[in-house]
PDB file of C-alpha atoms in Angstrom:
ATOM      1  CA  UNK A  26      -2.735 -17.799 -29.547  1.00 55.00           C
ATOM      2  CA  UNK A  27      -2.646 -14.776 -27.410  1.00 64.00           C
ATOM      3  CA  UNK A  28      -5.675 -12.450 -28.275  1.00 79.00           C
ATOM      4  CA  UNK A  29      -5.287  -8.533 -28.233  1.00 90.00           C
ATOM      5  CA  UNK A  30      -6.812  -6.909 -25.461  1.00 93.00           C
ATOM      6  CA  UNK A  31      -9.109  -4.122 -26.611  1.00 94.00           C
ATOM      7  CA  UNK A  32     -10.706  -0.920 -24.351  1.00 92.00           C
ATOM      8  CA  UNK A  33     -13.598  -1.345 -22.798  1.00 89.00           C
ATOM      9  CA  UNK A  34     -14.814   0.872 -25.754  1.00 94.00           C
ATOM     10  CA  UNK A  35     -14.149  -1.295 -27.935  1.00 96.00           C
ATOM     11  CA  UNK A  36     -15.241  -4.461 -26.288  1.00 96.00           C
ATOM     12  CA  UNK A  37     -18.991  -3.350 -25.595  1.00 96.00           C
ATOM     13  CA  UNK A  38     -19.019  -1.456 -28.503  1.00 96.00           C
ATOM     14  CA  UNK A  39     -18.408  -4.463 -30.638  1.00 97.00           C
ATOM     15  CA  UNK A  40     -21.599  -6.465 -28.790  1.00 98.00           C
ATOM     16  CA  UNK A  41     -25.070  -7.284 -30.796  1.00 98.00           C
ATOM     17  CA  UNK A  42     -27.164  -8.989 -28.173  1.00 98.00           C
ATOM     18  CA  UNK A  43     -25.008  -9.360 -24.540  1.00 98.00           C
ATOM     19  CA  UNK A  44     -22.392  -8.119 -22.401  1.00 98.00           C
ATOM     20  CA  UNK A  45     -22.409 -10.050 -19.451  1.00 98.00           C
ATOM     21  CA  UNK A  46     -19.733  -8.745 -16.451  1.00 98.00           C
ATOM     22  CA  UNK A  47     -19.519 -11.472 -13.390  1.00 98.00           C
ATOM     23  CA  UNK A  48     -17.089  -9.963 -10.208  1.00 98.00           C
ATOM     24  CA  UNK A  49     -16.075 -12.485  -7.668  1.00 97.00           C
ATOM     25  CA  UNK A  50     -13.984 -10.237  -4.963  1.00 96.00           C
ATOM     26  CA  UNK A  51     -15.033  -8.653  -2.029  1.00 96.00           C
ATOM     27  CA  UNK A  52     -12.207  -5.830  -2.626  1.00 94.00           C
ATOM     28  CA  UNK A  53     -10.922  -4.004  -5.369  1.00 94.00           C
ATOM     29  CA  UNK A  54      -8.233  -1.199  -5.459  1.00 90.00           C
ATOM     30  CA  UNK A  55      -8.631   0.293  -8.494  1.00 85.00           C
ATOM     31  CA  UNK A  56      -6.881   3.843  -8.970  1.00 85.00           C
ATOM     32  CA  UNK A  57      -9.813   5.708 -10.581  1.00 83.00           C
ATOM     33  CA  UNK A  58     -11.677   4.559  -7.687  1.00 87.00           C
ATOM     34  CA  UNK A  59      -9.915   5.290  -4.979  1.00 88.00           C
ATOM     35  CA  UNK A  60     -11.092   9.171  -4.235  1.00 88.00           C
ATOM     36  CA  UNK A  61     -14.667   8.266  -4.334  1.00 90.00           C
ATOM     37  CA  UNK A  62     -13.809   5.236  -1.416  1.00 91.00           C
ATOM     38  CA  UNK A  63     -12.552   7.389   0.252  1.00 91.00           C
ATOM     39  CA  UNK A  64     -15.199  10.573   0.291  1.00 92.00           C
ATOM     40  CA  UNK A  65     -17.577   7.524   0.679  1.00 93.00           C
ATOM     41  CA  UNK A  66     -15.895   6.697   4.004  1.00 93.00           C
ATOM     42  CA  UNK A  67     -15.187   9.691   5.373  1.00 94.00           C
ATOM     43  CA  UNK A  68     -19.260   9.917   4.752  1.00 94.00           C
ATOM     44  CA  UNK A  69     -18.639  13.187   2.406  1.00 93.00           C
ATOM     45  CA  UNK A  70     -19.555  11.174  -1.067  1.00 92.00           C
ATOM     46  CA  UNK A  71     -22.675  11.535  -2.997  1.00 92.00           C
ATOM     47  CA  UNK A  72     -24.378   9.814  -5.692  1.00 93.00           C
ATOM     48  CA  UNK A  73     -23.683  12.973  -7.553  1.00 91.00           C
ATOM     49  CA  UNK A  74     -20.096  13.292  -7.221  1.00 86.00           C
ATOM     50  CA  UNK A  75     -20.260   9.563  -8.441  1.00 90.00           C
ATOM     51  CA  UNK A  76     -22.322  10.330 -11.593  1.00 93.00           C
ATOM     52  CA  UNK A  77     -19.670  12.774 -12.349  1.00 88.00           C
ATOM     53  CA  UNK A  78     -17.047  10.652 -12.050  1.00 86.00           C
ATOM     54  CA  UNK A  79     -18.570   7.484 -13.891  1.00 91.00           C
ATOM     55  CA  UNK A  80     -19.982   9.751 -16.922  1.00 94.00           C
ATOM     56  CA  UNK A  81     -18.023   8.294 -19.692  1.00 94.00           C
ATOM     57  CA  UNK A  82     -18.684   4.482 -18.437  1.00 94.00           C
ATOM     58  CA  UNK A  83     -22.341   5.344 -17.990  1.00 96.00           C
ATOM     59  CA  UNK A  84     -22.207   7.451 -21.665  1.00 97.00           C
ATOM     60  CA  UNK A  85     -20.667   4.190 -22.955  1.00 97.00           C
ATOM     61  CA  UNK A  86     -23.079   1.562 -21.378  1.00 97.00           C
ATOM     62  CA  UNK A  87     -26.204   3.864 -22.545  1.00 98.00           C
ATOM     63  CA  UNK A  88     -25.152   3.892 -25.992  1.00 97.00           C
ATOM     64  CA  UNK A  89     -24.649   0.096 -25.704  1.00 98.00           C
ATOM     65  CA  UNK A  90     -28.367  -0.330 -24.408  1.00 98.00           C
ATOM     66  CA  UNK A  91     -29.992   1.889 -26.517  1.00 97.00           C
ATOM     67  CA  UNK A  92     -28.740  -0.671 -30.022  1.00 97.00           C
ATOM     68  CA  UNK A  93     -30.714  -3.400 -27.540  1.00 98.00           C
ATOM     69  CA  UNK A  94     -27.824  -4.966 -26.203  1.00 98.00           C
ATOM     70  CA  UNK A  95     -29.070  -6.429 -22.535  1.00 98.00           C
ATOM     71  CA  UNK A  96     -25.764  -5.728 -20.339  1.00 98.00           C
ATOM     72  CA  UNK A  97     -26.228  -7.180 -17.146  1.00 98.00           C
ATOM     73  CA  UNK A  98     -23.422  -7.537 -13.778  1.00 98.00           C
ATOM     74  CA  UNK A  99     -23.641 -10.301 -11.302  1.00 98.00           C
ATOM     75  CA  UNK A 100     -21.752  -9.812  -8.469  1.00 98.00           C
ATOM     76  CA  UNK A 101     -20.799 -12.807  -5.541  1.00 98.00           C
ATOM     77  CA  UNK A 102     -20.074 -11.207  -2.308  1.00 98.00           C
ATOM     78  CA  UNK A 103     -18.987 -12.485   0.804  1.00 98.00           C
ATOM     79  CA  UNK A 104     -21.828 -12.267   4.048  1.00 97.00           C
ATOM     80  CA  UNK A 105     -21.367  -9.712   5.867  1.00 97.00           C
ATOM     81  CA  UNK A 106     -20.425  -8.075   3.021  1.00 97.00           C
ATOM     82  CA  UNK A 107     -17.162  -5.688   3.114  1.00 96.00           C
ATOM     83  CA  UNK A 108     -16.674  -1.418   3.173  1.00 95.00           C
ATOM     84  CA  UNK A 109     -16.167  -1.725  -0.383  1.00 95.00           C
ATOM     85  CA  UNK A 110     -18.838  -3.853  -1.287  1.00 97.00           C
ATOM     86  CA  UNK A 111     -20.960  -1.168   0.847  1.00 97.00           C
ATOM     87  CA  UNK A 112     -19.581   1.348  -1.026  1.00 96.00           C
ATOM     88  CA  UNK A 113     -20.617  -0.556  -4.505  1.00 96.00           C
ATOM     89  CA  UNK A 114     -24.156  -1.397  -3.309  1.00 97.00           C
ATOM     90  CA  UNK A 115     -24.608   2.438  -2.966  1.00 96.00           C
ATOM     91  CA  UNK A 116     -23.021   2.963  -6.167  1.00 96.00           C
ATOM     92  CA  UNK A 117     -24.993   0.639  -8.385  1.00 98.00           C
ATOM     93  CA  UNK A 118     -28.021   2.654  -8.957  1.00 98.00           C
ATOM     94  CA  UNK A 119     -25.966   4.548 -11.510  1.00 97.00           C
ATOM     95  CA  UNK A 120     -25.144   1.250 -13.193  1.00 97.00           C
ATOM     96  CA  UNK A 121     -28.936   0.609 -13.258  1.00 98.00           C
ATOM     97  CA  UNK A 122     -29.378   4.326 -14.889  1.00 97.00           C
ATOM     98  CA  UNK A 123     -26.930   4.321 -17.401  1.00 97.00           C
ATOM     99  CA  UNK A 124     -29.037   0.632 -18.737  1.00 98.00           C
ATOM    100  CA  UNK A 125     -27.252  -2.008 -17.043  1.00 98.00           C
ATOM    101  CA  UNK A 126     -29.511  -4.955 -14.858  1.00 98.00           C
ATOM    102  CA  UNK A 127     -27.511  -5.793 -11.807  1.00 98.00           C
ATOM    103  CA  UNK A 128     -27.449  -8.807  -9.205  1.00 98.00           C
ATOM    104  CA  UNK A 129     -26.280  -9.941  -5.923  1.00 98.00           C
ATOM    105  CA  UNK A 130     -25.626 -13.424  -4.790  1.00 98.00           C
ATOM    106  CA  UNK A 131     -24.078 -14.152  -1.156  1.00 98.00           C
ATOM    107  CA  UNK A 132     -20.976 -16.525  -1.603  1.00 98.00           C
ATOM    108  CA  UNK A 133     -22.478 -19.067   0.201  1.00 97.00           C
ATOM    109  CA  UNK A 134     -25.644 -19.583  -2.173  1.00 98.00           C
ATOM    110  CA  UNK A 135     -22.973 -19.888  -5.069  1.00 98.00           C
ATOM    111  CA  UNK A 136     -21.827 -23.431  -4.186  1.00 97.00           C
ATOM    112  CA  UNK A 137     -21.774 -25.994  -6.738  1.00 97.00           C
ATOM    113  CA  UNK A 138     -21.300 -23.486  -9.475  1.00 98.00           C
ATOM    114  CA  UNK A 139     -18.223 -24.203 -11.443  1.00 97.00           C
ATOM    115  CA  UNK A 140     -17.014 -20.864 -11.972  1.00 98.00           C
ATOM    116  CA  UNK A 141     -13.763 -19.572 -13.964  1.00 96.00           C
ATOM    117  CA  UNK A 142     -10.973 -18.350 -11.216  1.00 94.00           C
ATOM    118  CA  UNK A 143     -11.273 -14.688 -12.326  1.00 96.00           C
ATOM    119  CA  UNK A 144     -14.060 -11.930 -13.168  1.00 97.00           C
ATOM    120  CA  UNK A 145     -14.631 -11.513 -16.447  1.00 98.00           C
ATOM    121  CA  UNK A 146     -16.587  -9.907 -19.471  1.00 98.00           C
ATOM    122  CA  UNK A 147     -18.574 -12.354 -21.874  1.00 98.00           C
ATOM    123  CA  UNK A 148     -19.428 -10.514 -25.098  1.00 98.00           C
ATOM    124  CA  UNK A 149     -22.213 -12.457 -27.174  1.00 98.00           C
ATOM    125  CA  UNK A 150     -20.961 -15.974 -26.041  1.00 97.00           C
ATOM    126  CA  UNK A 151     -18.210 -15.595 -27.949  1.00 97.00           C
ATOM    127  CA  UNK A 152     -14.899 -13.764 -26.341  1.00 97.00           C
ATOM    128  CA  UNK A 153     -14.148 -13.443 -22.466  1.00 97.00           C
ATOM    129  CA  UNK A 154     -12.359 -10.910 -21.429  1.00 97.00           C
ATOM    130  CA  UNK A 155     -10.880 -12.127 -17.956  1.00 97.00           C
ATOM    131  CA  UNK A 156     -10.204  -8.663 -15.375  1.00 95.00           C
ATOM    132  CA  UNK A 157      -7.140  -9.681 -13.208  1.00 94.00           C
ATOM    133  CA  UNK A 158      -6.366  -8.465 -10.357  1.00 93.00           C
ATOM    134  CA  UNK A 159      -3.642  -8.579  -7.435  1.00 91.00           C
ATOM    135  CA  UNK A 160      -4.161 -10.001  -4.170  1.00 89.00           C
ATOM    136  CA  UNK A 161      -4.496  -6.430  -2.859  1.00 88.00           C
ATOM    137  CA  UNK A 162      -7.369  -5.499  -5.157  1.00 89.00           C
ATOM    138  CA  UNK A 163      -5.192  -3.820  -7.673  1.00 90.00           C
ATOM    139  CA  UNK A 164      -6.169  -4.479 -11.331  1.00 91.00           C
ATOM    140  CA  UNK A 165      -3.505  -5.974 -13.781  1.00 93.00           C
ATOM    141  CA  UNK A 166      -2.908  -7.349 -17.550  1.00 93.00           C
ATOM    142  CA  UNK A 167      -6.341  -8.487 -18.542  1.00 95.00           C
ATOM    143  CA  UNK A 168      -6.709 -11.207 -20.922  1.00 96.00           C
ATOM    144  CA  UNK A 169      -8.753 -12.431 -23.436  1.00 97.00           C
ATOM    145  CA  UNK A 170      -9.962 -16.109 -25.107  1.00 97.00           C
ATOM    146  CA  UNK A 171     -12.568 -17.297 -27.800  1.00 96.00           C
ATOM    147  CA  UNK A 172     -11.726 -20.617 -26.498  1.00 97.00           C
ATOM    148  CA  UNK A 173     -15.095 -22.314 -27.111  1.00 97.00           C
ATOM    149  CA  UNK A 174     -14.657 -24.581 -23.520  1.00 97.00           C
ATOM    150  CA  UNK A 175     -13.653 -21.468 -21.886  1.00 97.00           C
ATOM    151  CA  UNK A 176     -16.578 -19.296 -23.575  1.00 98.00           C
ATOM    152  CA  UNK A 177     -19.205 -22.421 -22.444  1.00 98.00           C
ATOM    153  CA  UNK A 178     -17.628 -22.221 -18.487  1.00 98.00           C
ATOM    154  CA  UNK A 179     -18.230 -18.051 -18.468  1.00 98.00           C
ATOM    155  CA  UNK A 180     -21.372 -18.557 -20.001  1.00 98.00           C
ATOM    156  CA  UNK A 181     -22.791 -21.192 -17.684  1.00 98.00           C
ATOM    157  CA  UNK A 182     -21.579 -19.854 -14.259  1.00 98.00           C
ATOM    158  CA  UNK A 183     -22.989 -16.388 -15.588  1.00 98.00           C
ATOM    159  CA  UNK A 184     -26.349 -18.074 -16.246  1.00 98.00           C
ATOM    160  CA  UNK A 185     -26.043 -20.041 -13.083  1.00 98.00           C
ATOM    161  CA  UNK A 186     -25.487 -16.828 -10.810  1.00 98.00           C
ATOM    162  CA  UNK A 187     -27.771 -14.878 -12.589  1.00 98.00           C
ATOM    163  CA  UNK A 188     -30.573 -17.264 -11.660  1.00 98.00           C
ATOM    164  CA  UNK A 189     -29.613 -17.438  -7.936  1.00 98.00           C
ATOM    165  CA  UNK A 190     -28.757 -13.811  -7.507  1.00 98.00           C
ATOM    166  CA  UNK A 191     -31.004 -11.218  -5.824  1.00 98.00           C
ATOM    167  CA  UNK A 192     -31.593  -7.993  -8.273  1.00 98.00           C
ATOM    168  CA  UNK A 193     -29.939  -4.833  -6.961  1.00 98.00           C
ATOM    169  CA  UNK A 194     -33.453  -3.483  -5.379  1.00 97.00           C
ATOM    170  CA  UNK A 195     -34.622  -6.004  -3.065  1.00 98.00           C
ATOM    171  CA  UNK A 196     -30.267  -7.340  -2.079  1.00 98.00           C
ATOM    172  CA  UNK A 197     -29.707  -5.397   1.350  1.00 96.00           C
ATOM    173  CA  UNK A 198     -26.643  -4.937   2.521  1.00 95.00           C
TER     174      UNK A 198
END
């Protein structure tokens, strides 16, 4: 059975206790990105023009903290780490402001975690919501599973990174 796919609205709104986001790539091409990447290279971005930009995510994740749901964002990058991972890194403090706790772990410190081919949302260990994406970074159909096995695989490799990752302050890029 085929679960429907809600908003991101939906999905964190509907959490109690966690919302737990894991990325794996090194690139992503997302549209509603792609005019901050590109003031960020160009070396005309600012945090500010970010803030704008991310105000209803960081609205949503604030309201989602404040009911004392922990929503935390483990990311595995690749060493040396790429533009856009750069361009994340210098991004993330407005994750951390809106209420989210946010980690780093170097791909090569990740090995012998079993971890799920594709990122994905875990919403109180009990739905995944699996972010697809091209091989060009661009995102496409997401999909979701209460699978219990599948639920125990996100929720293991999340606590697995989580314990090896470096929080956002002291990861260097």
């Amino acid at each position: 059975m085929t679960l429907q796919v809600p908003s991101f609205d939906e999905l964190l709104s509907s959490a109690r206790h966690t919302a737990l986001h894991l990325e794996l790539r090194d690139v992503y091409a997302v549209d509603e990105e792609e005019e901050d990447v590109r003031l960020w290279r160009s070396g005309e971005w600012t945090i500010d023009s970010s803030r704008q930009a991310l105000a209803e995510w960081m609205n949503l994740v604030e309201s989602v903290t404040k009911r004392g749901v922990a929503v935390r964002r483990a990311r595995i990058v690749s060493t040396p780490v790429t533009d856009y991972i750069k361009y994340e890194h210098a991004l993330t403090p407005l994750n951390i402001e809106a209420g989210e706790e946010v980690r780093w772990l170097p791909r090569r410190e990740a090995l012998g975690i079993p971890l799920p081919a594709n990122d994905f949302w875990l919403i109180d260990e009990r739905v995944v919501r699996f972010n697809h994406f091209s091989g060009d970074g661009q995102a496409v159909e997401p999909e979701m599973s209460e699978d219990p096995a599948v639920v125990a695989l996100c929720a293991s490799a999340f606590a697995a990174v989580w314990d090896r990752a470096t929080p956002h302050a002291e990861f260097q890029v």
